[in-house]
PDB file of C-alpha atoms in Angstrom:
ATOM      1  CA  MET A   1     -27.270 -30.859   9.922  1.00 57.00           C
ATOM      2  CA  THR A   2     -27.009 -33.645   7.858  1.00 60.00           C
ATOM      3  CA  ALA A   3     -23.994 -35.417   6.604  1.00 56.00           C
ATOM      4  CA  SER A   4     -24.632 -34.033   2.764  1.00 56.00           C
ATOM      5  CA  ARG A   5     -24.833 -30.316   4.084  1.00 56.00           C
ATOM      6  CA  ARG A   6     -21.586 -30.699   6.191  1.00 55.00           C
ATOM      7  CA  SER A   7     -20.046 -31.914   2.999  1.00 60.00           C
ATOM      8  CA  LEU A   8     -21.241 -28.726   0.855  1.00 64.00           C
ATOM      9  CA  LEU A   9     -20.513 -26.491   3.711  1.00 62.00           C
ATOM     10  CA  VAL A  10     -16.921 -27.085   3.929  1.00 53.00           C
ATOM     11  CA  PRO A  11     -15.915 -26.505   0.172  1.00 57.00           C
ATOM     12  CA  LEU A  12     -18.143 -23.282   0.319  1.00 56.00           C
ATOM     13  CA  VAL A  13     -16.457 -21.822   3.431  1.00 52.00           C
ATOM     14  CA  SER A  14     -12.960 -22.661   1.984  1.00 49.00           C
ATOM     15  CA  LEU A  15     -13.931 -20.810  -1.416  1.00 50.00           C
ATOM     16  CA  VAL A  16     -15.099 -17.959   0.325  1.00 50.00           C
ATOM     17  CA  GLY A  17     -12.139 -17.656   2.324  1.00 48.00           C
ATOM     18  CA  VAL A  18      -9.790 -18.070  -0.641  1.00 47.00           C
ATOM     19  CA  ALA A  19     -11.671 -15.424  -2.554  1.00 48.00           C
ATOM     20  CA  TRP A  20     -11.706 -13.045   0.598  1.00 48.00           C
ATOM     21  CA  PHE A  21      -8.177 -13.078   0.855  1.00 49.00           C
ATOM     22  CA  ALA A  22      -7.174 -13.016  -2.624  1.00 49.00           C
ATOM     23  CA  LEU A  23      -9.316  -9.928  -3.026  1.00 51.00           C
ATOM     24  CA  TRP A  24      -7.442  -8.506  -0.031  1.00 51.00           C
ATOM     25  CA  ALA A  25      -4.393  -8.578  -2.096  1.00 57.00           C
ATOM     26  CA  CYS A  26      -5.768  -5.407  -4.221  1.00 73.00           C
ATOM     27  CA  ALA A  27      -3.956  -3.052  -2.703  1.00 82.00           C
ATOM     28  CA  PRO A  28      -0.936  -0.529  -4.089  1.00 89.00           C
ATOM     29  CA  MET A  29       2.443  -2.116  -3.082  1.00 88.00           C
ATOM     30  CA  SER A  30       4.257   1.309  -3.001  1.00 92.00           C
ATOM     31  CA  THR A  31       3.011   4.619  -1.647  1.00 96.00           C
ATOM     32  CA  MET A  32       0.614   6.595  -3.148  1.00 94.00           C
ATOM     33  CA  PRO A  33       1.190   9.380  -3.288  1.00 96.00           C
ATOM     34  CA  ILE A  34       4.593  10.096  -2.091  1.00 97.00           C
ATOM     35  CA  PRO A  35       4.293  12.451   0.994  1.00 97.00           C
ATOM     36  CA  GLY A  36       5.077  16.003   0.072  1.00 95.00           C
ATOM     37  CA  ALA A  37       5.971  15.490  -3.573  1.00 95.00           C
ATOM     38  CA  ILE A  38       3.118  17.730  -4.740  1.00 92.00           C
ATOM     39  CA  GLY A  39       5.176  20.825  -3.031  1.00 87.00           C
ATOM     40  CA  GLU A  40       3.570  24.161  -4.055  1.00 87.00           C
ATOM     41  CA  GLN A  41       1.745  22.837  -6.669  1.00 93.00           C
ATOM     42  CA  LYS A  42      -1.997  22.306  -6.763  1.00 97.00           C
ATOM     43  CA  ASN A  43      -1.945  18.868  -9.226  1.00 98.00           C
ATOM     44  CA  GLU A  44       0.202  15.918  -9.670  1.00 98.00           C
ATOM     45  CA  PHE A  45       0.173  12.925 -11.874  1.00 98.00           C
ATOM     46  CA  ALA A  46       2.662  10.114 -10.860  1.00 98.00           C
ATOM     47  CA  LEU A  47       3.816   6.672 -12.401  1.00 98.00           C
ATOM     48  CA  GLY A  48       5.558   4.236 -10.210  1.00 98.00           C
ATOM     49  CA  GLY A  49       7.108   0.787 -10.613  1.00 97.00           C
ATOM     50  CA  ASN A  50       8.014  -1.729  -7.810  1.00 95.00           C
ATOM     51  CA  TYR A  51       9.362  -5.110  -7.124  1.00 93.00           C
ATOM     52  CA  THR A  52       8.230  -7.012  -3.934  1.00 87.00           C
ATOM     53  CA  GLY A  53      10.464 -10.004  -2.848  1.00 85.00           C
ATOM     54  CA  GLY A  54       9.113 -12.357  -0.094  1.00 75.00           C
ATOM     55  CA  SER A  55       6.434 -15.033   0.751  1.00 59.00           C
ATOM     56  CA  GLY A  56       4.778 -15.691  -2.445  1.00 51.00           C
ATOM     57  CA  THR A  57       2.895 -18.842  -1.991  1.00 43.00           C
ATOM     58  CA  TYR A  58      -0.597 -19.945  -1.150  1.00 40.00           C
ATOM     59  CA  LEU A  59      -0.532 -21.646   2.168  1.00 40.00           C
ATOM     60  CA  GLY A  60      -3.638 -23.543   3.274  1.00 39.00           C
ATOM     61  CA  GLU A  61      -6.651 -21.312   2.249  1.00 39.00           C
ATOM     62  CA  PHE A  62      -4.803 -18.076   2.992  1.00 43.00           C
ATOM     63  CA  TYR A  63      -2.994 -15.647   0.438  1.00 45.00           C
ATOM     64  CA  GLY A  64       0.833 -14.730   1.299  1.00 48.00           C
ATOM     65  CA  SER A  65       2.202 -11.444   0.684  1.00 50.00           C
ATOM     66  CA  GLY A  66       2.948 -12.011  -2.995  1.00 63.00           C
ATOM     67  CA  THR A  67       6.216 -11.528  -5.086  1.00 77.00           C
ATOM     68  CA  GLY A  68       6.447 -10.013  -8.569  1.00 84.00           C
ATOM     69  CA  ALA A  69       6.827  -6.543 -10.261  1.00 91.00           C
ATOM     70  CA  SER A  70       3.605  -4.164 -10.445  1.00 92.00           C
ATOM     71  CA  GLY A  71       3.021  -0.668 -11.394  1.00 95.00           C
ATOM     72  CA  GLN A  72       0.598   2.539 -10.634  1.00 96.00           C
ATOM     73  CA  LEU A  73      -0.744   5.531 -11.786  1.00 97.00           C
ATOM     74  CA  SER A  74      -2.228   8.314  -9.476  1.00 97.00           C
ATOM     75  CA  TYR A  75      -3.647  11.791  -9.410  1.00 98.00           C
ATOM     76  CA  ASP A  76      -3.360  14.077  -6.566  1.00 97.00           C
ATOM     77  CA  HIS A  77      -4.824  17.391  -5.982  1.00 97.00           C
ATOM     78  CA  ARG A  78      -3.754  19.798  -3.010  1.00 96.00           C
ATOM     79  CA  PHE A  79      -6.106  22.460  -1.403  1.00 94.00           C
ATOM     80  CA  GLY A  80      -4.461  24.330   1.494  1.00 91.00           C
ATOM     81  CA  LYS A  81      -2.864  21.760   3.613  1.00 92.00           C
ATOM     82  CA  PHE A  82      -5.075  18.895   2.371  1.00 96.00           C
ATOM     83  CA  ASN A  83      -4.957  16.410  -0.759  1.00 96.00           C
ATOM     84  CA  PHE A  84      -7.163  14.588  -2.466  1.00 98.00           C
ATOM     85  CA  GLY A  85      -6.658  11.893  -5.399  1.00 98.00           C
ATOM     86  CA  GLY A  86      -7.124   8.810  -6.674  1.00 97.00           C
ATOM     87  CA  GLY A  87      -4.949   5.947  -8.715  1.00 96.00           C
ATOM     88  CA  ILE A  88      -4.840   2.577 -10.395  1.00 95.00           C
ATOM     89  CA  PHE A  89      -2.564  -0.185  -9.910  1.00 93.00           C
ATOM     90  CA  ALA A  90      -1.856  -3.638 -11.516  1.00 91.00           C
ATOM     91  CA  GLY A  91       0.651  -6.463 -11.166  1.00 87.00           C
ATOM     92  CA  GLN A  92       1.666  -9.911  -9.822  1.00 78.00           C
ATOM     93  CA  PRO A  93       1.476  -9.049  -5.856  1.00 71.00           C
ATOM     94  CA  THR A  94      -1.529  -6.692  -6.137  1.00 71.00           C
ATOM     95  CA  LEU A  95      -3.808  -8.063  -9.045  1.00 73.00           C
ATOM     96  CA  VAL A  96      -5.931  -5.224 -10.693  1.00 83.00           C
ATOM     97  CA  GLY A  97      -7.513  -2.605  -8.706  1.00 89.00           C
ATOM     98  CA  GLY A  98      -7.738   1.334  -7.811  1.00 94.00           C
ATOM     99  CA  GLY A  99      -8.859   3.315  -5.153  1.00 95.00           C
ATOM    100  CA  VAL A 100      -9.074   6.968  -3.555  1.00 97.00           C
ATOM    101  CA  PHE A 101      -6.957   8.620  -0.799  1.00 98.00           C
ATOM    102  CA  PHE A 102      -7.110  11.853   1.416  1.00 98.00           C
ATOM    103  CA  GLY A 103      -5.007  13.204   3.772  1.00 98.00           C
ATOM    104  CA  GLY A 104      -2.644  16.121   4.856  1.00 97.00           C
ATOM    105  CA  LEU A 105       0.529  17.457   5.934  1.00 96.00           C
ATOM    106  CA  PHE A 106       1.166  19.781   8.746  1.00 96.00           C
ATOM    107  CA  PRO A 107       4.276  21.587  10.100  1.00 96.00           C
ATOM    108  CA  VAL A 108       5.326  20.340  13.522  1.00 97.00           C
ATOM    109  CA  GLY A 109       8.774  21.717  14.373  1.00 95.00           C
ATOM    110  CA  ALA A 110      11.254  20.849  11.738  1.00 94.00           C
ATOM    111  CA  VAL A 111       9.400  17.974  10.151  1.00 97.00           C
ATOM    112  CA  ASN A 112       5.710  17.657   8.668  1.00 97.00           C
ATOM    113  CA  VAL A 113       3.535  15.163  10.117  1.00 98.00           C
ATOM    114  CA  GLY A 114       0.103  14.366   8.829  1.00 98.00           C
ATOM    115  CA  PHE A 115      -2.597  11.539   8.050  1.00 98.00           C
ATOM    116  CA  GLN A 116      -3.426   9.448   5.192  1.00 98.00           C
ATOM    117  CA  VAL A 117      -6.836   7.364   4.510  1.00 98.00           C
ATOM    118  CA  SER A 118      -6.849   5.209   1.362  1.00 97.00           C
ATOM    119  CA  GLY A 119      -9.509   2.530   0.062  1.00 95.00           C
ATOM    120  CA  GLY A 120     -10.745   0.811  -2.832  1.00 93.00           C
ATOM    121  CA  TRP A 121     -12.409  -2.545  -3.539  1.00 84.00           C
ATOM    122  CA  LEU A 122     -11.926  -4.365  -0.669  1.00 81.00           C
ATOM    123  CA  TRP A 123      -8.914  -2.644   0.726  1.00 88.00           C
ATOM    124  CA  ALA A 124      -8.478   0.016   3.177  1.00 93.00           C
ATOM    125  CA  ASP A 125      -5.484   1.652   5.061  1.00 95.00           C
ATOM    126  CA  LEU A 126      -4.785   4.313   7.794  1.00 98.00           C
ATOM    127  CA  GLY A 127      -1.143   6.063   7.416  1.00 98.00           C
ATOM    128  CA  VAL A 128       1.022   8.678   9.108  1.00 98.00           C
ATOM    129  CA  PRO A 129       2.772  10.084   6.747  1.00 98.00           C
ATOM    130  CA  VAL A 130       5.990  12.113   7.891  1.00 98.00           C
ATOM    131  CA  THR A 131       8.460  14.128   5.703  1.00 98.00           C
ATOM    132  CA  VAL A 132      11.841  15.723   6.642  1.00 98.00           C
ATOM    133  CA  PRO A 133      12.995  18.364   4.687  1.00 97.00           C
ATOM    134  CA  LEU A 134      16.992  18.143   3.580  1.00 97.00           C
ATOM    135  CA  GLY A 135      16.764  21.447   1.556  1.00 91.00           C
ATOM    136  CA  ASP A 136      14.926  22.906  -0.835  1.00 90.00           C
ATOM    137  CA  ARG A 137      14.837  20.095  -3.557  1.00 95.00           C
ATOM    138  CA  ILE A 138      15.376  16.836  -1.162  1.00 98.00           C
ATOM    139  CA  TRP A 139      13.602  15.123   1.538  1.00 98.00           C
ATOM    140  CA  LEU A 140      12.946  11.946   3.522  1.00 98.00           C
ATOM    141  CA  TYR A 141       9.887  10.424   4.161  1.00 98.00           C
ATOM    142  CA  THR A 142       8.027   7.245   5.938  1.00 98.00           C
ATOM    143  CA  GLU A 143       4.196   6.480   6.036  1.00 98.00           C
ATOM    144  CA  PRO A 144       3.955   3.683   8.570  1.00 98.00           C
ATOM    145  CA  SER A 145       0.121   2.009   8.159  1.00 97.00           C
ATOM    146  CA  VAL A 146      -2.330  -0.312   9.120  1.00 94.00           C
ATOM    147  CA  GLY A 147      -4.796  -1.768   6.760  1.00 89.00           C
ATOM    148  CA  ILE A 148      -7.349  -4.477   5.383  1.00 85.00           C
ATOM    149  CA  ARG A 149      -5.109  -5.634   2.685  1.00 79.00           C
ATOM    150  CA  SER A 150      -2.471  -8.648   1.977  1.00 72.00           C
ATOM    151  CA  HIS A 151       0.071  -6.626   3.973  1.00 76.00           C
ATOM    152  CA  VAL A 152      -1.715  -5.785   7.194  1.00 83.00           C
ATOM    153  CA  LEU A 153       1.279  -3.641   8.138  1.00 90.00           C
ATOM    154  CA  ARG A 154       3.737  -1.490   6.098  1.00 94.00           C
ATOM    155  CA  LEU A 155       6.553   0.583   7.071  1.00 97.00           C
ATOM    156  CA  PRO A 156       7.929   2.526   3.931  1.00 98.00           C
ATOM    157  CA  VAL A 157      11.173   4.860   3.616  1.00 98.00           C
ATOM    158  CA  GLY A 158      12.017   6.811   0.711  1.00 98.00           C
ATOM    159  CA  ALA A 159      13.486   9.929  -0.247  1.00 98.00           C
ATOM    160  CA  GLY A 160      12.186  12.591  -2.776  1.00 98.00           C
ATOM    161  CA  PHE A 161      13.838  14.847  -5.377  1.00 98.00           C
ATOM    162  CA  ARG A 162      12.544  17.842  -6.952  1.00 97.00           C
ATOM    163  CA  LEU A 163      13.983  18.295 -10.527  1.00 96.00           C
ATOM    164  CA  GLY A 164      13.056  22.048 -11.527  1.00 92.00           C
ATOM    165  CA  LYS A 165       9.664  23.127 -10.902  1.00 91.00           C
ATOM    166  CA  HIS A 166       7.234  20.352 -12.130  1.00 95.00           C
ATOM    167  CA  VAL A 167       9.212  16.973 -12.130  1.00 97.00           C
ATOM    168  CA  THR A 168       9.695  14.900  -8.478  1.00 97.00           C
ATOM    169  CA  LEU A 169      11.684  11.309  -8.293  1.00 98.00           C
ATOM    170  CA  ALA A 170      11.282   9.102  -5.433  1.00 98.00           C
ATOM    171  CA  PRO A 171      12.970   5.592  -4.839  1.00 98.00           C
ATOM    172  CA  GLU A 172      11.595   3.795  -1.687  1.00 98.00           C
ATOM    173  CA  VAL A 173      12.219   0.771   0.177  1.00 98.00           C
ATOM    174  CA  ALA A 174       9.109  -0.794   2.405  1.00 96.00           C
ATOM    175  CA  VAL A 175       8.770  -3.609   4.813  1.00 93.00           C
ATOM    176  CA  GLN A 176       5.295  -5.563   5.120  1.00 87.00           C
ATOM    177  CA  TYR A 177       3.844  -7.849   7.299  1.00 83.00           C
ATOM    178  CA  SER A 178       0.727  -9.939   6.858  1.00 74.00           C
ATOM    179  CA  PRO A 179      -0.610 -11.791   9.976  1.00 67.00           C
ATOM    180  CA  GLN A 180      -3.099 -13.607   8.294  1.00 56.00           C
ATOM    181  CA  TYR A 181      -2.973 -16.723  10.652  1.00 52.00           C
ATOM    182  CA  ALA A 182      -3.512 -14.372  14.008  1.00 47.00           C
ATOM    183  CA  PHE A 183      -6.398 -16.064  15.494  1.00 44.00           C
ATOM    184  CA  ASP A 184      -4.718 -19.298  15.111  1.00 48.00           C
ATOM    185  CA  PRO A 185      -1.136 -19.078  15.691  1.00 53.00           C
ATOM    186  CA  THR A 186      -0.822 -22.878  15.371  1.00 54.00           C
ATOM    187  CA  LEU A 187      -1.172 -22.883  11.964  1.00 53.00           C
ATOM    188  CA  VAL A 188       1.219 -20.355  10.557  1.00 55.00           C
ATOM    189  CA  PRO A 189       3.982 -22.359   8.628  1.00 55.00           C
ATOM    190  CA  ALA A 190       7.663 -21.438   9.845  1.00 52.00           C
ATOM    191  CA  THR A 191       8.855 -20.182   6.177  1.00 50.00           C
ATOM    192  CA  GLY A 192       7.210 -19.374   2.832  1.00 50.00           C
ATOM    193  CA  GLY A 193       7.979 -21.300  -0.309  1.00 50.00           C
ATOM    194  CA  ASN A 194      11.121 -19.322  -0.794  1.00 51.00           C
ATOM    195  CA  GLY A 195      12.752 -19.655   2.940  1.00 50.00           C
ATOM    196  CA  TRP A 196      11.217 -16.099   3.909  1.00 52.00           C
ATOM    197  CA  PRO A 197       9.381 -15.773   6.909  1.00 54.00           C
ATOM    198  CA  TYR A 198       5.922 -16.608   5.895  1.00 58.00           C
ATOM    199  CA  SER A 199       3.792 -13.026   5.526  1.00 71.00           C
ATOM    200  CA  LEU A 200       7.146 -10.902   5.456  1.00 79.00           C
ATOM    201  CA  ALA A 201       7.823  -8.993   2.130  1.00 83.00           C
ATOM    202  CA  VAL A 202       9.930  -6.230   1.040  1.00 90.00           C
ATOM    203  CA  THR A 203       9.398  -3.864  -1.789  1.00 93.00           C
ATOM    204  CA  GLY A 204      11.561  -1.866  -3.666  1.00 96.00           C
ATOM    205  CA  ALA A 205       9.707   0.823  -5.734  1.00 97.00           C
ATOM    206  CA  PHE A 206      10.639   4.154  -7.766  1.00 98.00           C
ATOM    207  CA  THR A 207       8.012   6.881  -8.580  1.00 98.00           C
ATOM    208  CA  ALA A 208       8.424   9.885 -11.008  1.00 98.00           C
ATOM    209  CA  GLY A 209       5.783  12.703 -10.845  1.00 98.00           C
ATOM    210  CA  PHE A 210       4.962  15.737 -12.552  1.00 98.00           C
ATOM    211  CA  GLY A 211       3.407  18.608 -10.739  1.00 97.00           C
ATOM    212  CA  PHE A 212       1.167  21.543 -12.195  1.00 96.00           C
TER     213      PHE A 212
END
């Protein structure tokens, strides 16, 4: 390979790497949809907002977990024990994007356990939703997941509150970890730009849903 070709190859590979990891940021930062929120209804629209704090700097050619506020809008349809829907989202950590999801919840003893497959433009994840009923109108939930996205590993914990027949409210806290440097750990910086461990982020979210 000639020197001129090598000189063109290096910036080209760098540009592709930056674009690829930046596009991986296109994923919702809070759980979508909220496990168990649709209840006995067949359809639900949900609107949520969230704020993420953590490593928010470009380090080398790779994109961190991102910080800032974002929002999302989703629609969910239930048929039997399964659900299918989609949503859109936008904000500082997530850029602008959308996706679809398919999953289900099934009773296992005193809790409900299921699966959730989601994906969109250059992102995808697989989650295991779990809900713990605390009565007819309150429940706890989590949905640990792994995915091709800026936050590779995600662990949310939230609570759902059903107000009347149609409205649900769900506050949530989630921890995300993004090992972009897994193939070469020697490149990992000790901390992000604001003192957080690199690729560790925490998101606080609030979602309101309307079922019918």
